[in-house]
CSV table of C-alpha atoms in Angstrom, one decimal:
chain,number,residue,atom,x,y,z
A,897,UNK,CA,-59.0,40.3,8.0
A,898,UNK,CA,-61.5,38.7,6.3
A,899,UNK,CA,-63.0,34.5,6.6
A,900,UNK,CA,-60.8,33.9,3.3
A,901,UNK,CA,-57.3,35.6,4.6
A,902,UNK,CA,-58.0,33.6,7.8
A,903,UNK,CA,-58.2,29.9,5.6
A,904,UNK,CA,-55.5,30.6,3.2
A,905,UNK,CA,-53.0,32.1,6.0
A,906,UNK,CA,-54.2,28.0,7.9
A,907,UNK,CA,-53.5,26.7,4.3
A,908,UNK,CA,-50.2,28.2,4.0
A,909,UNK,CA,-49.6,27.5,7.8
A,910,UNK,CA,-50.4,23.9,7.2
A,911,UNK,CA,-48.3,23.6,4.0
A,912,UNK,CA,-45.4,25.0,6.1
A,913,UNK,CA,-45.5,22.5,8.7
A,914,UNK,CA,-45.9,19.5,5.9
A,915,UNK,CA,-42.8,21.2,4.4
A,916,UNK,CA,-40.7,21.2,7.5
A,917,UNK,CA,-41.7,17.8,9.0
A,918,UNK,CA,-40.4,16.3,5.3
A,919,UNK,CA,-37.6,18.6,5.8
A,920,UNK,CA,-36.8,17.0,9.1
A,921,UNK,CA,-37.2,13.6,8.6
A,922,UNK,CA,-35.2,13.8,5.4
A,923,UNK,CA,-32.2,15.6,7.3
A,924,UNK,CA,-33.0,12.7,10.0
A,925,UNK,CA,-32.8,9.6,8.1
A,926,UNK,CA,-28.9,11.6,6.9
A,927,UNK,CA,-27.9,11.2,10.9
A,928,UNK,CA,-29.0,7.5,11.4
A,929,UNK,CA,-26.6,6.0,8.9
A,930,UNK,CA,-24.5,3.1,10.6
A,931,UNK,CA,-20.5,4.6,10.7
A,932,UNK,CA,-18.4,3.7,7.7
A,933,UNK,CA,-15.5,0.8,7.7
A,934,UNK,CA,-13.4,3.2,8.6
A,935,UNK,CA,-14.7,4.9,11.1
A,936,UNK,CA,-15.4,1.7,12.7
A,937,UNK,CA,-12.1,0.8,12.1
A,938,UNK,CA,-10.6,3.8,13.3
A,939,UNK,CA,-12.7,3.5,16.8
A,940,UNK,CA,-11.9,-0.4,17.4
A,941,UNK,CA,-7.9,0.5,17.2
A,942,UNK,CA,-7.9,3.4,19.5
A,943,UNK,CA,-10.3,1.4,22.2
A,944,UNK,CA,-7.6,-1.6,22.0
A,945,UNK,CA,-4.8,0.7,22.2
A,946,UNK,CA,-5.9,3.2,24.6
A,947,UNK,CA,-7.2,0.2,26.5
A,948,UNK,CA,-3.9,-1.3,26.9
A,949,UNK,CA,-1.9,1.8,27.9
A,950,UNK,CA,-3.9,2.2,30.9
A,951,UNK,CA,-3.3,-1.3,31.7
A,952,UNK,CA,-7.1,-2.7,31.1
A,953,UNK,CA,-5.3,-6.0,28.9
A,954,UNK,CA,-9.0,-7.5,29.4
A,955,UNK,CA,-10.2,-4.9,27.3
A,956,UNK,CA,-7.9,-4.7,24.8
A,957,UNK,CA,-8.0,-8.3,24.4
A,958,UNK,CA,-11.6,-8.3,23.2
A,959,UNK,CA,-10.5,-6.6,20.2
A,960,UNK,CA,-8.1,-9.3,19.1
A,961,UNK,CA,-9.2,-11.8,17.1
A,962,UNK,CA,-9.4,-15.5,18.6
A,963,UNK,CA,-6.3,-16.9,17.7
A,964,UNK,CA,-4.2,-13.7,18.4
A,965,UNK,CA,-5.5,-12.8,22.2
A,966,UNK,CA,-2.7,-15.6,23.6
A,967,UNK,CA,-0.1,-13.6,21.6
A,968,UNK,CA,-1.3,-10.4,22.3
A,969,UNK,CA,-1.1,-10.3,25.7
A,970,UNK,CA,2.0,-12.3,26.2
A,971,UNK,CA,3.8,-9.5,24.5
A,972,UNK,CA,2.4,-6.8,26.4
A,973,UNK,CA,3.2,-9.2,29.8
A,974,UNK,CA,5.8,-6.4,30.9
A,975,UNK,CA,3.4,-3.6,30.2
A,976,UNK,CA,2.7,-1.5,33.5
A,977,UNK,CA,5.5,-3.7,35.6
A,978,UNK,CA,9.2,-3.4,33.9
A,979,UNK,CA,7.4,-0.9,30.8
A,980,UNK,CA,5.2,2.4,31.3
A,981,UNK,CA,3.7,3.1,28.4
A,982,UNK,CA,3.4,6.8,28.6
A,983,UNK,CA,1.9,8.0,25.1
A,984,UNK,CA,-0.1,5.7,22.1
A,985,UNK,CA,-1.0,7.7,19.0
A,986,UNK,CA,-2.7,6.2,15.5
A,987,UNK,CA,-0.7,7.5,13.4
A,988,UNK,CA,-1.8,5.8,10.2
A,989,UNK,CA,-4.2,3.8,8.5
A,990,UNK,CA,-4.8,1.8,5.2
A,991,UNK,CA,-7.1,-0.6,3.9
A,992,UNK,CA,-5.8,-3.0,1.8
A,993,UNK,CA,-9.5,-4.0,0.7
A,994,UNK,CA,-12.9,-4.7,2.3
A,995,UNK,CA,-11.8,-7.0,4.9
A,996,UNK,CA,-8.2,-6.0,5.7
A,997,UNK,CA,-6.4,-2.9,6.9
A,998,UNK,CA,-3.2,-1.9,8.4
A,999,UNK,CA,-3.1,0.7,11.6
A,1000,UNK,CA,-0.1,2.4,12.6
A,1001,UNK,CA,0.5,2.8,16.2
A,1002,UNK,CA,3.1,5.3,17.8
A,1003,UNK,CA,3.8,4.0,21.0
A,1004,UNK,CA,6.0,6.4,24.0
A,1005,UNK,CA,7.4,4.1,26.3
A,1006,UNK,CA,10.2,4.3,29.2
A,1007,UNK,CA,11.5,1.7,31.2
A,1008,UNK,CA,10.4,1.6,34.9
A,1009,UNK,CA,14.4,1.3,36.4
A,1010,UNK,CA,15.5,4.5,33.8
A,1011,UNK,CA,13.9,8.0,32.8
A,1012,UNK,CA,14.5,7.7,28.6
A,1013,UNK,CA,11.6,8.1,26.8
A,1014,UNK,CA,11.4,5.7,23.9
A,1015,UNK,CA,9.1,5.4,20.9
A,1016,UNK,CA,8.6,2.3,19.1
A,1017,UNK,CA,6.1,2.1,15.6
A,1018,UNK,CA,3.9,-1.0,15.7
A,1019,UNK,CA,2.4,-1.8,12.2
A,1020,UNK,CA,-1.3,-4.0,12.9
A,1021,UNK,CA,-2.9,-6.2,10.6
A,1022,UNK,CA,-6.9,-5.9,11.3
A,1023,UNK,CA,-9.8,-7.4,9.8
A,1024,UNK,CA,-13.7,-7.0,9.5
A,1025,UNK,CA,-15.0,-10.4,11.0
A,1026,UNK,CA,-19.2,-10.7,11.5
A,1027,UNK,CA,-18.9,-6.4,11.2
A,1028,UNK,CA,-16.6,-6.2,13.9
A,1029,UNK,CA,-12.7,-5.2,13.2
A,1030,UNK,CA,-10.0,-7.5,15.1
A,1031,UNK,CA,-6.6,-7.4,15.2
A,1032,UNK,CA,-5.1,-10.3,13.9
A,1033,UNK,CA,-1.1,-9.5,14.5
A,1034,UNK,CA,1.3,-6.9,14.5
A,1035,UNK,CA,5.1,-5.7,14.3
A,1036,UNK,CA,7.3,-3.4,15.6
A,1037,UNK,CA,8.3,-1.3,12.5
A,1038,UNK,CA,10.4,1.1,13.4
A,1039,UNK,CA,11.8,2.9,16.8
A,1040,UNK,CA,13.6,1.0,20.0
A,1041,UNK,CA,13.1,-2.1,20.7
A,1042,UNK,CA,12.0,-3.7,23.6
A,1043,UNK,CA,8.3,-2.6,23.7
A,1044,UNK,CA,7.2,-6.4,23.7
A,1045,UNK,CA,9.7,-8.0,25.3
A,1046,UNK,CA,12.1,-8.2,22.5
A,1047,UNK,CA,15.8,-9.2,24.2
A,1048,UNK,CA,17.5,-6.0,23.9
A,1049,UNK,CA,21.5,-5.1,25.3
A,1050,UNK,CA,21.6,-3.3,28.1
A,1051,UNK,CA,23.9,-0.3,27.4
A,1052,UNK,CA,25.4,0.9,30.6
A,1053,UNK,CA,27.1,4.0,29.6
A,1054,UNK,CA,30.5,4.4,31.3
A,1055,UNK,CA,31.1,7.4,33.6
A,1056,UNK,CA,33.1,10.1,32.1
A,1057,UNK,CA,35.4,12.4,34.3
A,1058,UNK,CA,35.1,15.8,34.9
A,1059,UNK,CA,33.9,17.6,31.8
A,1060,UNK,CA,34.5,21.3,33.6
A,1061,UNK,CA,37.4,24.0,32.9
A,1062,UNK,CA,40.2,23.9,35.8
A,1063,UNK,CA,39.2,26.0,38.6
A,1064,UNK,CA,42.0,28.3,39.4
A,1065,UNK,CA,42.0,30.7,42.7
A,1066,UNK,CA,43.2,33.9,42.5
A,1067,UNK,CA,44.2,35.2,46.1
């Protein structure tokens, strides 16, 4: 190898190591981007809701907005004494604009004094307040009722007789 080879191989080395460090810090500044509406939207429901389901109502109460904490936990008073909440899933979200979006909850529930598991859909009304996403109320939509307290008959189911064939012995 001769003096020359030596510099332009150092030349080419150098240019290869300008090359990758723009490389990297342009494929870095892509990773540092603060998380979209949604995303952050998406993570504030399912700490508020996973929150509650484990019973941590202090928690899940941050994530309400100020006016709608009283609420909030008043209707999830039964939760973890008379109600086991088993299962929550998001099952839907939309944004209604900048500010506002509705998340669909599918709550599995039983009551603590029988074994049915129940499912109840809660529709919740959040918004973006200061760059932080509260809830500001919510509804059941569909499924059984009960899930917040709602005054619900209590069906006992009448026992029915023998549902078996006649047993007849052959001697």
């Amino acid at each position: 190898m001769t003096l020359q080879s030596l510099r332009n191989a150092g030349l080419k080395s150098l240019a290869g190591m300008v090359l990758l460090g723009a490389v990297a810090s342009v494929t870095q500044a892509g990773c540092m981007q603060p998380p979209s509406r949604t995303a952050r939207l998406t993570e504030a429901a399912r700490e508020m809701n996973l929150a509650a389901r484990f019973g941590r109502m202090d928690l899940a109460a941050e994530h309400a907005a100020s006016g709608a904490k009283g609420h909030f936990l008043r209707r999830r008073a039964q939760w973890g004494n008379d109600i086991r909440v088993v299962d929550v899933e998001l099952s839907g979200l939309s944004l209604k604009d900048d500010t506002n979006a509705v998340v669909q909850v599918d709550v599995a529930w039983t009551r603590m004094d029988e074994g049915q598991l129940r499912t109840t859909r809660v529709g919740q009304q959040w918004q973006d307040r200061e760059g932080a996403w509260r809830l500001v109320r919510e509804k059941r939509i569909a499924g059984d009722f009960g899930l917040f307290g709602e005054a619900v008959e209590d069906v006992q189911t009448k026992p029915h007789g023998d549902v078996h064939f006649p047993t007849k012995v052959i001697r």
